[in-house]
mmCIF file of C-alpha atoms in Angstrom:
data_model
loop_
_atom_site.group_PDB
_atom_site.id
_atom_site.type_symbol
_atom_site.label_atom_id
_atom_site.label_comp_id
_atom_site.label_asym_id
_atom_site.label_seq_id
_atom_site.Cartn_x
_atom_site.Cartn_y
_atom_site.Cartn_z
ATOM 1 C CA MET A 1 -8.069 9.593 -11.926
ATOM 2 C CA THR A 2 -4.331 9.915 -11.580
ATOM 3 C CA ASP A 3 -2.216 7.009 -12.499
ATOM 4 C CA LEU A 4 -0.469 5.258 -9.681
ATOM 5 C CA ARG A 5 3.016 6.794 -10.138
ATOM 6 C CA ALA A 6 1.612 10.298 -10.362
ATOM 7 C CA ALA A 7 -0.408 9.686 -7.136
ATOM 8 C CA LEU A 8 2.686 8.406 -5.358
ATOM 9 C CA ASP A 9 4.812 11.320 -6.454
ATOM 10 C CA LEU A 10 2.227 13.749 -5.231
ATOM 11 C CA MET A 11 2.165 11.980 -1.903
ATOM 12 C CA SER A 12 5.982 12.183 -1.826
ATOM 13 C CA ASP A 13 5.812 15.943 -2.413
ATOM 14 C CA TYR A 14 3.215 16.236 0.362
ATOM 15 C CA LEU A 15 5.222 14.258 2.806
ATOM 16 C CA GLU A 16 8.350 16.175 2.102
ATOM 17 C CA GLN A 17 6.713 19.586 2.309
ATOM 18 C CA GLU A 18 4.065 19.222 4.999
ATOM 19 C CA ILE A 19 4.868 16.447 7.350
ATOM 20 C CA ALA A 20 8.082 16.296 9.433
ATOM 21 C CA GLY A 21 9.398 13.069 10.538
ATOM 22 C CA GLN A 22 8.387 10.984 7.661
ATOM 23 C CA SER A 23 11.000 8.552 6.345
ATOM 24 C CA LEU A 24 10.584 6.512 3.202
ATOM 25 C CA ASN A 25 13.161 4.205 1.882
ATOM 26 C CA PRO A 26 14.555 4.410 -1.722
ATOM 27 C CA GLY A 27 12.772 2.330 -4.237
ATOM 28 C CA LEU A 28 14.016 -1.026 -5.656
ATOM 29 C CA ASP A 29 14.875 -2.181 -9.110
ATOM 30 C CA PHE A 30 12.384 -4.560 -10.847
ATOM 31 C CA GLU A 31 14.920 -7.353 -10.691
ATOM 32 C CA ASP A 32 15.388 -6.913 -6.863
ATOM 33 C CA ILE A 33 11.634 -7.197 -6.383
ATOM 34 C CA GLU A 34 11.456 -10.239 -8.523
ATOM 35 C CA ARG A 35 14.219 -11.864 -6.618
ATOM 36 C CA ALA A 36 12.560 -11.028 -3.179
ATOM 37 C CA VAL A 37 9.129 -12.226 -4.065
ATOM 38 C CA SER A 38 10.388 -15.401 -5.890
ATOM 39 C CA ILE A 39 9.884 -17.341 -2.725
ATOM 40 C CA LEU A 40 6.172 -16.584 -2.467
ATOM 41 C CA PRO A 41 3.602 -19.127 -3.730
ATOM 42 C CA PHE A 42 1.775 -16.567 -5.637
ATOM 43 C CA GLU A 43 2.226 -13.591 -7.974
ATOM 44 C CA LEU A 44 1.881 -9.939 -7.073
ATOM 45 C CA PRO A 45 0.177 -7.460 -9.379
ATOM 46 C CA MET A 46 2.185 -4.844 -11.370
ATOM 47 C CA GLU A 47 0.875 -2.117 -9.017
ATOM 48 C CA VAL A 48 2.794 -3.597 -6.126
ATOM 49 C CA TYR A 49 5.926 -3.661 -8.201
ATOM 50 C CA GLN A 50 5.337 0.068 -9.040
ATOM 51 C CA LEU A 51 4.859 0.832 -5.368
ATOM 52 C CA TYR A 52 8.190 -0.883 -4.428
ATOM 53 C CA MET A 53 9.970 0.768 -7.341
ATOM 54 C CA TRP A 54 8.779 4.089 -5.941
ATOM 55 C CA ARG A 55 9.781 3.430 -2.380
ATOM 56 C CA ASN A 56 10.727 0.330 -0.288
ATOM 57 C CA GLY A 57 8.639 0.989 2.857
ATOM 58 C CA GLY A 58 9.173 3.459 5.697
ATOM 59 C CA SER A 59 7.333 5.496 8.221
ATOM 60 C CA LEU A 60 4.144 7.263 7.347
ATOM 61 C CA GLU A 61 3.066 8.268 10.923
ATOM 62 C CA SER A 62 0.794 11.100 9.906
ATOM 63 C CA LEU A 63 -0.778 9.929 6.642
ATOM 64 C CA PRO A 64 -4.475 9.858 6.972
ATOM 65 C CA TYR A 65 -6.416 6.526 6.449
ATOM 66 C CA PRO A 66 -7.775 6.798 2.919
ATOM 67 C CA SER A 67 -11.477 6.682 3.788
ATOM 68 C CA PHE A 68 -12.817 10.192 4.154
ATOM 69 C CA GLU A 69 -16.442 9.109 4.879
ATOM 70 C CA ASP A 70 -16.122 9.858 8.582
ATOM 71 C CA CYS A 71 -12.992 11.938 9.571
ATOM 72 C CA GLU A 72 -14.191 12.434 13.030
ATOM 73 C CA GLU A 73 -13.665 9.837 15.841
ATOM 74 C CA GLY A 74 -12.117 6.546 14.918
ATOM 75 C CA TYR A 75 -10.027 8.192 12.216
ATOM 76 C CA GLU A 76 -7.008 5.840 11.937
ATOM 77 C CA ARG A 77 -3.767 6.904 10.397
ATOM 78 C CA ILE A 78 -1.418 4.704 8.377
ATOM 79 C CA HIS A 79 1.703 4.214 10.548
ATOM 80 C CA GLY A 80 3.845 2.111 8.255
ATOM 81 C CA PHE A 81 4.581 1.060 4.777
ATOM 82 C CA LEU A 82 6.149 -2.283 5.053
ATOM 83 C CA SER A 83 9.542 -2.831 3.327
ATOM 84 C CA LEU A 84 9.365 -5.521 0.679
ATOM 85 C CA ASN A 85 11.430 -7.906 2.879
ATOM 86 C CA GLU A 86 9.158 -7.315 5.870
ATOM 87 C CA ALA A 87 6.082 -7.797 3.694
ATOM 88 C CA VAL A 88 7.312 -11.079 2.191
ATOM 89 C CA GLU A 89 8.154 -12.487 5.641
ATOM 90 C CA VAL A 90 4.649 -11.464 6.953
ATOM 91 C CA ALA A 91 2.955 -13.044 3.953
ATOM 92 C CA ARG A 92 4.943 -16.185 4.412
ATOM 93 C CA SER A 93 4.000 -16.341 8.107
ATOM 94 C CA TRP A 94 0.322 -15.764 7.287
ATOM 95 C CA ASN A 95 0.449 -18.645 4.701
ATOM 96 C CA LYS A 96 -2.925 -17.548 3.315
ATOM 97 C CA GLY A 97 -1.945 -16.149 -0.106
ATOM 98 C CA TRP A 98 -2.262 -12.566 1.237
ATOM 99 C CA PHE A 99 0.311 -9.886 0.955
ATOM 100 C CA PRO A 100 0.546 -6.853 3.431
ATOM 101 C CA LEU A 101 1.293 -3.332 2.342
ATOM 102 C CA PHE A 102 0.517 -0.805 5.062
ATOM 103 C CA ASP A 103 -0.458 -0.897 8.688
ATOM 104 C CA THR A 104 -2.568 1.336 10.923
ATOM 105 C CA ASP A 105 -3.499 1.325 14.662
ATOM 106 C CA GLY A 106 -5.477 -1.828 14.257
ATOM 107 C CA SER A 107 -5.609 -2.939 10.723
ATOM 108 C CA ILE A 108 -3.523 -4.025 7.806
ATOM 109 C CA PHE A 109 -3.889 -3.003 4.117
ATOM 110 C CA TRP A 110 -3.280 -6.093 1.996
ATOM 111 C CA ILE A 111 -3.950 -7.771 -1.223
ATOM 112 C CA VAL A 112 -4.674 -11.355 -2.220
ATOM 113 C CA GLY A 113 -1.954 -12.841 -4.424
ATOM 114 C CA CYS A 114 -2.689 -14.006 -7.812
ATOM 115 C CA SER A 115 -1.908 -17.258 -9.758
ATOM 116 C CA GLU A 116 -0.724 -15.167 -12.709
ATOM 117 C CA ARG A 117 0.603 -11.584 -12.578
ATOM 118 C CA GLU A 118 -2.277 -9.137 -13.027
ATOM 119 C CA ALA A 119 -2.152 -5.374 -13.535
ATOM 120 C CA THR A 120 -4.043 -4.605 -10.378
ATOM 121 C CA ALA A 121 -5.571 -6.326 -7.283
ATOM 122 C CA PRO A 122 -8.228 -5.160 -4.758
ATOM 123 C CA ILE A 123 -7.043 -3.774 -1.495
ATOM 124 C CA PHE A 124 -8.509 -5.225 1.653
ATOM 125 C CA ILE A 125 -8.257 -3.469 5.113
ATOM 126 C CA ASN A 126 -8.834 -5.512 8.259
ATOM 127 C CA ASP A 127 -7.037 -7.477 10.939
ATOM 128 C CA VAL A 128 -6.474 -10.478 8.596
ATOM 129 C CA ASP A 129 -8.473 -12.955 10.570
ATOM 130 C CA GLU A 130 -10.693 -13.614 7.579
ATOM 131 C CA LEU A 131 -11.223 -12.461 4.041
ATOM 132 C CA PRO A 132 -13.847 -9.676 4.012
ATOM 133 C CA ASP A 133 -16.829 -9.950 1.754
ATOM 134 C CA GLU A 134 -15.901 -6.798 -0.236
ATOM 135 C CA PRO A 135 -12.478 -5.075 -0.840
ATOM 136 C CA SER A 136 -12.097 -1.631 0.550
ATOM 137 C CA PHE A 137 -10.542 -0.319 -2.758
ATOM 138 C CA GLU A 138 -10.687 -1.688 -6.221
ATOM 139 C CA SER A 139 -6.878 -1.245 -6.653
ATOM 140 C CA LEU A 140 -3.901 0.423 -5.202
ATOM 141 C CA THR A 141 -4.332 3.204 -7.743
ATOM 142 C CA ASP A 142 -7.872 3.724 -6.495
ATOM 143 C CA MET A 143 -6.727 3.817 -2.854
ATOM 144 C CA MET A 144 -3.866 6.262 -3.625
ATOM 145 C CA ASN A 145 -6.120 8.534 -5.611
ATOM 146 C CA LYS A 146 -8.474 8.758 -2.556
ATOM 147 C CA LEU A 147 -5.539 9.222 -0.322
ATOM 148 C CA ILE A 148 -4.260 12.214 -2.210
ATOM 149 C CA GLU A 149 -7.682 14.031 -2.655
ATOM 150 C CA PRO A 150 -6.827 16.410 0.313
ATOM 151 C CA MET A 151 -3.480 17.012 -1.311
ATOM 152 C CA GLU A 152 -4.912 18.240 -4.630
ATOM 153 C CA ASP A 153 -3.694 21.869 -3.963
ATOM 154 C CA LEU A 154 -0.054 20.627 -4.401
ATOM 155 C CA ARG A 155 -0.631 19.948 -8.122
#
């Protein structure tokens, strides 16, 4: 398993080389992230800090949904990676202690905030009407590693 930063860097390489029209914003400093999330009533895991230090949202129009069990019909694509400010505003409007990261045609990738800052948090994927019984991924690192499996030839 690749660590989160290595997986994100591999994804950057793939997006830059293979997919035209992708636009990712520059990353943020740790202090900028701390300041932006200070208004939330919960803590975010360090993986989310790493994600936003890597890039601060952007367009991912052609990035495949990271579940390769059935790549035929119903294969959604991740459309967007919410900027930190967008994600904070959505989290505040939901008022459920959930924090959004990515969106697809009909679902949101999100985490449940923590009372104390943890290293990781499970990733849930649904329409945020209710908390699913099981997370879709154990962590952001787990999700990104599954997402980059088809990009392995770039290593």
